[in-house]
Structures are given as C-alpha cells and as structure tokens.
Short mmCIF file of N, CA and C in Angstrom, two decimals:
data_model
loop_
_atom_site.label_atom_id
_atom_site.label_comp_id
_atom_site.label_asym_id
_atom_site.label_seq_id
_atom_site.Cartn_x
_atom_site.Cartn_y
_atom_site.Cartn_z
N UNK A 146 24.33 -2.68 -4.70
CA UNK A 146 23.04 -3.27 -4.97
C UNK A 146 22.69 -4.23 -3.84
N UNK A 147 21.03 -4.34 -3.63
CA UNK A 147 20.98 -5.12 -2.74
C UNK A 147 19.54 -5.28 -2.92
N UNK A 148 19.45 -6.54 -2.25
CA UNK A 148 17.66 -7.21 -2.76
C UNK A 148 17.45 -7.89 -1.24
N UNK A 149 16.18 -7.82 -0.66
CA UNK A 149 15.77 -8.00 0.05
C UNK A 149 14.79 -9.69 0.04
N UNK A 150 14.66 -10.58 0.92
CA UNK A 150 13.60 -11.63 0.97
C UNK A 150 12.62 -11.05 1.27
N UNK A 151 11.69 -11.03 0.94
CA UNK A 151 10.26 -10.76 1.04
C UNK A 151 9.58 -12.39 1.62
N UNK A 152 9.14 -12.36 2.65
CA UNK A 152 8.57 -13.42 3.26
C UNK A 152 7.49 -13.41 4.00
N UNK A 153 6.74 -11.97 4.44
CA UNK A 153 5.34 -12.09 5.48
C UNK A 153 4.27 -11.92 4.05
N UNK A 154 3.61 -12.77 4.56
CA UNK A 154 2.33 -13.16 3.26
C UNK A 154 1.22 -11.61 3.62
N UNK A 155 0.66 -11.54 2.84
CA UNK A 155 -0.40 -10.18 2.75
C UNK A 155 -1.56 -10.80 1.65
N UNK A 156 -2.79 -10.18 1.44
CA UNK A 156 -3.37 -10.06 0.42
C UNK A 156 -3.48 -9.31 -0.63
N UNK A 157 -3.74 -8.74 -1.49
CA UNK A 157 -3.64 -7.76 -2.06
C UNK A 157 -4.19 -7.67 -3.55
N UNK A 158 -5.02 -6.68 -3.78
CA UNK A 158 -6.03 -6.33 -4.99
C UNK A 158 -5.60 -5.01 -5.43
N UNK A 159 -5.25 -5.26 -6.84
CA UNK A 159 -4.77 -4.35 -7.94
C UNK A 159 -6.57 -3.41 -8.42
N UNK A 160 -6.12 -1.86 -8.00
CA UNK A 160 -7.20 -1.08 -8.51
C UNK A 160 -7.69 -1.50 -10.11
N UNK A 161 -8.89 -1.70 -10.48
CA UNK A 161 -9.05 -1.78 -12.03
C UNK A 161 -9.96 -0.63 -12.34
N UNK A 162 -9.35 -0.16 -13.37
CA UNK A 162 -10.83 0.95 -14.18
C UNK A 162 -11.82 0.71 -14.26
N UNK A 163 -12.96 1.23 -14.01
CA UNK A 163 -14.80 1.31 -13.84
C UNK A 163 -14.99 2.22 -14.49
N UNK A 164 -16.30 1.67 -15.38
CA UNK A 164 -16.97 2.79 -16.26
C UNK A 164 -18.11 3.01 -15.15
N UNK A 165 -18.20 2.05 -14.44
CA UNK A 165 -19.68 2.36 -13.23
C UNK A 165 -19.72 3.21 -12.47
N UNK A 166 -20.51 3.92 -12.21
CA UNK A 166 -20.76 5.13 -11.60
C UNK A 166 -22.27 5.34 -10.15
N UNK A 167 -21.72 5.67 -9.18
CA UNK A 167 -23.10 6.12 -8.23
C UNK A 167 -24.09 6.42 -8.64
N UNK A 168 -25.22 6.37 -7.44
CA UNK A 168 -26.12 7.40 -8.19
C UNK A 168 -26.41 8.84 -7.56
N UNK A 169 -25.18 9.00 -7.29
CA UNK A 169 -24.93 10.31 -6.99
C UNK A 169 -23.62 10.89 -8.31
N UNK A 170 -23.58 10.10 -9.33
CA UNK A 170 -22.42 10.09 -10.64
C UNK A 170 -20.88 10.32 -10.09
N UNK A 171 -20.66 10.05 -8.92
CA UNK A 171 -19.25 9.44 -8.45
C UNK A 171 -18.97 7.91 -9.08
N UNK A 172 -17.77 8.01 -9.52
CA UNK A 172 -17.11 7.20 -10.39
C UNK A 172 -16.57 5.87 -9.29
N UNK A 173 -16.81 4.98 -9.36
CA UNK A 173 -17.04 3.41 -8.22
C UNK A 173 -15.34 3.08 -8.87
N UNK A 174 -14.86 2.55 -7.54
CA UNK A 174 -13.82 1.75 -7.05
C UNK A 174 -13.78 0.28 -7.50
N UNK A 175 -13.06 -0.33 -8.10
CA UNK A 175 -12.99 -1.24 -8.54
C UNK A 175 -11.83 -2.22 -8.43
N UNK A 176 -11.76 -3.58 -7.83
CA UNK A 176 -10.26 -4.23 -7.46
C UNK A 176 -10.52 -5.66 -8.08
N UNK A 177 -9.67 -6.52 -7.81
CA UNK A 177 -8.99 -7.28 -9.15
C UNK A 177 -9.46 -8.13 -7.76
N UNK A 178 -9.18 -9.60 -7.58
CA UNK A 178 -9.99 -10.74 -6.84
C UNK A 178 -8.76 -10.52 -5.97
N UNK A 179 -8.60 -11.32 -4.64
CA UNK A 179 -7.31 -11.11 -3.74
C UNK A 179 -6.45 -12.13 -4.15
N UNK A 180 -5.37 -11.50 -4.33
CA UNK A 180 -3.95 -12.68 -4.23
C UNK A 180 -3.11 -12.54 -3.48
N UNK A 181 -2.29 -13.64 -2.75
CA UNK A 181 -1.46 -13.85 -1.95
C UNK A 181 -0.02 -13.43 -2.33
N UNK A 182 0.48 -12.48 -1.48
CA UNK A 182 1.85 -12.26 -2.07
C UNK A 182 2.74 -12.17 -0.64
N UNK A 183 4.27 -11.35 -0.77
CA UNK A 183 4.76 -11.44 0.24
C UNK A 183 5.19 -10.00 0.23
N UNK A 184 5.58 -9.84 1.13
CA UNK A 184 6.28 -8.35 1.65
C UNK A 184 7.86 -8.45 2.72
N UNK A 185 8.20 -7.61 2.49
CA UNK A 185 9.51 -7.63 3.34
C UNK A 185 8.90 -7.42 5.13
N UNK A 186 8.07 -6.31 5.14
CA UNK A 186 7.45 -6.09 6.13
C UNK A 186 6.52 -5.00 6.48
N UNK A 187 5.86 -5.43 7.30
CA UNK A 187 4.92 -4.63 7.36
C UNK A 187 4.20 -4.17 9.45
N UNK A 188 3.84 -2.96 9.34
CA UNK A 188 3.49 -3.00 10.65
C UNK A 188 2.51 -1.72 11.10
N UNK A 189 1.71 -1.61 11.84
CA UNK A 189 0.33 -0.69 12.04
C UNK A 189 1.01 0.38 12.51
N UNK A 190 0.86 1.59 12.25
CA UNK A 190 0.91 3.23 13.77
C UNK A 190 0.45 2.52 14.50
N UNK A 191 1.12 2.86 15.64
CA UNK A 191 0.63 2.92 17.48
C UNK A 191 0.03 4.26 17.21
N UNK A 192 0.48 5.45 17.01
CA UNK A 192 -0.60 6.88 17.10
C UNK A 192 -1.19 7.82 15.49
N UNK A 193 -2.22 8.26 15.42
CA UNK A 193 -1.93 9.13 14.14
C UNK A 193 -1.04 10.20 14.35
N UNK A 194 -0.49 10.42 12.59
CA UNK A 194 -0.10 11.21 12.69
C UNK A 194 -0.08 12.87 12.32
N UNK A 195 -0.19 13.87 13.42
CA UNK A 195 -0.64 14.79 13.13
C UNK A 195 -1.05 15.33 11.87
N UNK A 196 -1.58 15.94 11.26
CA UNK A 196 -1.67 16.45 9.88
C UNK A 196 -2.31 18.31 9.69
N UNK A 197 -2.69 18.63 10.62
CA UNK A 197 -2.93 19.98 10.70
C UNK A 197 -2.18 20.79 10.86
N UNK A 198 -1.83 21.57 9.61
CA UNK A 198 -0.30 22.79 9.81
C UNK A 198 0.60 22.44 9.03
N UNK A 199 0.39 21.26 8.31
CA UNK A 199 1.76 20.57 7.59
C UNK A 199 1.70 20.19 6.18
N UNK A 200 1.56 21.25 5.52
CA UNK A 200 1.51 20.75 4.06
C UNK A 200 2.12 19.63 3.73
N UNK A 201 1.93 18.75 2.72
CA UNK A 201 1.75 17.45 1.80
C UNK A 201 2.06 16.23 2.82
N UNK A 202 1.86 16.30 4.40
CA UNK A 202 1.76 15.14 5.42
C UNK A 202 0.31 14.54 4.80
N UNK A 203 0.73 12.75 4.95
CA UNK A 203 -0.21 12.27 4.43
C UNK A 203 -0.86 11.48 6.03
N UNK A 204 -1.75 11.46 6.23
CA UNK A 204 -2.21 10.48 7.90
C UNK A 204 -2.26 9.14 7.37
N UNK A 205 -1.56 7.93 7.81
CA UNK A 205 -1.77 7.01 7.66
C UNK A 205 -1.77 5.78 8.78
N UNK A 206 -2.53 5.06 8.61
CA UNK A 206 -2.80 3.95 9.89
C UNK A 206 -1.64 2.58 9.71
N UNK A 207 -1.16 2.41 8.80
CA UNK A 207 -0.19 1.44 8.79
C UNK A 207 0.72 1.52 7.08
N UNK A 208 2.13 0.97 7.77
CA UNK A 208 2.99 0.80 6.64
C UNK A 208 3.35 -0.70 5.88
N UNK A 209 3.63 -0.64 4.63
CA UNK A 209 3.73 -2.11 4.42
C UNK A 209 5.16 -1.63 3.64
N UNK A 210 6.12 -2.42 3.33
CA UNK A 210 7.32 -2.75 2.54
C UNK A 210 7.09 -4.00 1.13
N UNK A 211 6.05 -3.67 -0.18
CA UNK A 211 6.25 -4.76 -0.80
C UNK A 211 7.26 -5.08 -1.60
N UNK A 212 7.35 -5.68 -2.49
CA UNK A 212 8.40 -5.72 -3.62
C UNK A 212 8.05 -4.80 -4.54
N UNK A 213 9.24 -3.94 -4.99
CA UNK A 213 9.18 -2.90 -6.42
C UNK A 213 8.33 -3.58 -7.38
N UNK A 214 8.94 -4.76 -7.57
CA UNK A 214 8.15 -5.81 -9.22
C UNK A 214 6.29 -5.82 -8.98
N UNK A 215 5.79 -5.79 -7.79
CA UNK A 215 4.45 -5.84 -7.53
C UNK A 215 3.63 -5.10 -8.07
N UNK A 216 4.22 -3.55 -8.51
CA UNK A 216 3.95 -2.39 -9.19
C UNK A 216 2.76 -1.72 -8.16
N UNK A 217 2.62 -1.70 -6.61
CA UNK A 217 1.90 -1.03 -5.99
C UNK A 217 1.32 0.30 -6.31
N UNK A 218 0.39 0.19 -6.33
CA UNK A 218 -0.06 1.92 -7.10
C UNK A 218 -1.03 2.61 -5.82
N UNK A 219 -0.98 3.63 -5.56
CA UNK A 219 -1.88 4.61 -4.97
C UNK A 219 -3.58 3.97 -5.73
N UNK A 220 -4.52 3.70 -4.64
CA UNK A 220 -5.88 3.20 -4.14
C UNK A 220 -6.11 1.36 -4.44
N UNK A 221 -4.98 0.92 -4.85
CA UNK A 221 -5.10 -0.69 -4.59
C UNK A 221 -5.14 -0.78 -2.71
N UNK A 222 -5.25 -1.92 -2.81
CA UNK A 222 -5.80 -2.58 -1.34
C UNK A 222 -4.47 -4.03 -0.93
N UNK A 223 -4.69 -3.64 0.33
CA UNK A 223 -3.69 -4.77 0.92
C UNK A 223 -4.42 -5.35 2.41
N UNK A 224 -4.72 -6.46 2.44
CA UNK A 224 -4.73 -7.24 3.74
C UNK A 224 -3.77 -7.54 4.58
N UNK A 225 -3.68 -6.89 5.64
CA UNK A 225 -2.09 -7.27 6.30
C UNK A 225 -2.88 -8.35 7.50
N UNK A 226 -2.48 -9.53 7.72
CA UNK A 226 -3.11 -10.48 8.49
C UNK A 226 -3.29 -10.38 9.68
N UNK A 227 -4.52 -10.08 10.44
CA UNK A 227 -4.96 -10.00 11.72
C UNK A 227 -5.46 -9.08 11.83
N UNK A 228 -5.33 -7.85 10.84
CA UNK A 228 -5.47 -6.50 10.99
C UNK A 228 -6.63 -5.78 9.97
N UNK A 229 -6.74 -6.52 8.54
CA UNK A 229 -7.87 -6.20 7.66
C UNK A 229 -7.48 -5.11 6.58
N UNK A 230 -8.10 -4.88 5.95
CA UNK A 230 -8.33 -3.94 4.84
C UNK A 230 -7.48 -3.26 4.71
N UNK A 231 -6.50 -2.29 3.73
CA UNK A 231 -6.20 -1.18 3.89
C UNK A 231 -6.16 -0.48 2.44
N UNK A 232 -6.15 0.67 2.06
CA UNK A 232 -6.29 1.44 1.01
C UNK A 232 -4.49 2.04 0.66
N UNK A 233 -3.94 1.94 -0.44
CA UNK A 233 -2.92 2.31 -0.65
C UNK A 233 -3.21 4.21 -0.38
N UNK A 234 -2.31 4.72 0.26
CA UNK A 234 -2.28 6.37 0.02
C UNK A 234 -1.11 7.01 -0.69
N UNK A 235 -0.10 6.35 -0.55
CA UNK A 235 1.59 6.97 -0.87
C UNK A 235 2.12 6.04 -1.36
N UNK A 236 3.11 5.68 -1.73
CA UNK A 236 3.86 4.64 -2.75
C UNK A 236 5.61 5.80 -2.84
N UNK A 237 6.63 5.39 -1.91
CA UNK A 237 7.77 6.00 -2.00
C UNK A 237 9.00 4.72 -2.92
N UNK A 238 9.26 5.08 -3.92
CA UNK A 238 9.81 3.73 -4.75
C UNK A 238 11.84 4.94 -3.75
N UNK A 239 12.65 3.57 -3.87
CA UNK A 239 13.78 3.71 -3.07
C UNK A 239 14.95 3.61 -4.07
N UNK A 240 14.44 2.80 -5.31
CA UNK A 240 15.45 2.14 -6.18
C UNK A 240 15.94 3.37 -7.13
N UNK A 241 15.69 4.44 -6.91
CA UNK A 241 16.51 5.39 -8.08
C UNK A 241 17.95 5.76 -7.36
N UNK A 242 18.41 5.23 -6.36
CA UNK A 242 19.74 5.23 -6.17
C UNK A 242 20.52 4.57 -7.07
N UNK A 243 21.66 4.94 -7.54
CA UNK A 243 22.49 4.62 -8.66
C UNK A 243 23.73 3.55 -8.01
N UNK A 244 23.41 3.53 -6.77
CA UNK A 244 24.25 2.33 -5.70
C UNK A 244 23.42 1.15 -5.08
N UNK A 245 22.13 1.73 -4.11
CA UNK A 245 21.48 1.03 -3.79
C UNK A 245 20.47 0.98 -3.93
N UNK A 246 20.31 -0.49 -4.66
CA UNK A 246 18.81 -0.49 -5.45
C UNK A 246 18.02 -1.75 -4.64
N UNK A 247 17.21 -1.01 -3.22
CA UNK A 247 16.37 -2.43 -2.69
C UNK A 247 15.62 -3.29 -2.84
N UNK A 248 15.13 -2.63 -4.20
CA UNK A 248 13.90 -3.73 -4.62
C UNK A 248 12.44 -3.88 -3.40
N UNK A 249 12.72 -2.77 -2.89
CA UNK A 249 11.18 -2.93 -2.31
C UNK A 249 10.74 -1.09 -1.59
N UNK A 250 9.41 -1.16 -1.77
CA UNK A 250 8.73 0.18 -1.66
C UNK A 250 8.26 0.39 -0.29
N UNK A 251 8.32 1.89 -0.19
CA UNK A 251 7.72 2.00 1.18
C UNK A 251 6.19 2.26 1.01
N UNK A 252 5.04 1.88 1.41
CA UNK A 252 4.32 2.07 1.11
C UNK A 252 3.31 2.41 2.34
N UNK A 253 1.98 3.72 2.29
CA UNK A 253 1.99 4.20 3.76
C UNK A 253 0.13 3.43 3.08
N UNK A 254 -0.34 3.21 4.18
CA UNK A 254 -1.98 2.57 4.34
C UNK A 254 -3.10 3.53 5.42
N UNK A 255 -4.21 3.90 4.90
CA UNK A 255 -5.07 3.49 5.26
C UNK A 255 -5.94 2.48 5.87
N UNK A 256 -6.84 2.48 6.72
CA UNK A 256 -7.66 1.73 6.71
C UNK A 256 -8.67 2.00 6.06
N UNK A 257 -9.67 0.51 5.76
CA UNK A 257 -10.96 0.07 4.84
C UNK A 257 -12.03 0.19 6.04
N UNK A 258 -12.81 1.06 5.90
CA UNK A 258 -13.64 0.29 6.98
C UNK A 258 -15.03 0.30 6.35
N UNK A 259 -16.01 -1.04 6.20
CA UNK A 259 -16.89 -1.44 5.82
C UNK A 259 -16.31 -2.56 4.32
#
C-alpha cells in the first residue's frame, strides 16, 4: 500500500444535472462553483496525440493526477494554474491492485475554450 501527498493546488467544478436545455433541445452543461483542491500532479502535452486509425485513443491536451477520494468523473472541469480550463475526458482509477493501492487517478484533459 501506498498513498501519495497531493500538494499542487488546481481548481475544480463537479458536473451537476440540468433539466435546462438549448434552443436547439441539447441538454446544457452544468458545474458546481470552483473549489480549491490539490493534486499529486499535473502537466500539459507538448504534441497531440494522434487519433486516426486507433480505436478507443482518446486526444487529450493535458494530464492531471488527483486524489481517488475527489471522486473525478468524466465532463467535470479542472483549472490547472497558468494554463485555464479543462474538461475531464478519461478517469483511469489505479487502486484495484490488491498490493498497491495509490490513492490517486490518472486523469486525461481537454481544453475549455470560451
């Protein structure tokens, strides 16, 4: 077993359910106010990564490491500082090892833009 410090600060907004809808009747995005948390670490792609030819490759612009307990879910949002916005895409949890349990997720980002 093993647990990690989590110490680089981030922002981060938990997706909430919307009954609100476009007016094109697309179903609206909805996030919780920003709170300050920490992460083990986190850091941007230097390049994308390919995605044409490669079934279930996801393209993502940056990775973050938060804590398991945070409960990160696929389309919450994270501020990584200096860098802005990002959209959760993937969420890889590590802890179903029956030896080593890290207590923190890999998690792959998008960017927000607007």
């Amino acid at each position: 077993m093993a647990e990690f410090q989590c110490t680089l600060p981030i922002s981060y907004r938990r997706k909430i359910a919307s009954t609100e809808f476009s007016p094109r009747g697309n179903a609206l995005e909805k996030h919780d106010d920003p709170e300050p948390k920490f992460v083990l670490l986190w850091y941007p792609s230097e390049v994308a990564a390919p995605t044409d030819g490669h079934a279930e490759r996801i393209a993502f612009d940056a990775t973050c490491y938060p804590p398991t307990d945070l409960g990160v879910k696929v389309g919450d949002r994270i501020e990584l500082p200096g860098e802005g916005w990002f959209r959760v895409v993937a969420v890889s949890n590590y802890d179903n090892n029956p030896y080593f349990v890290p207590g923190i997720v890999d998690v792959k980002l998008r960017r927000v833009d607007g």
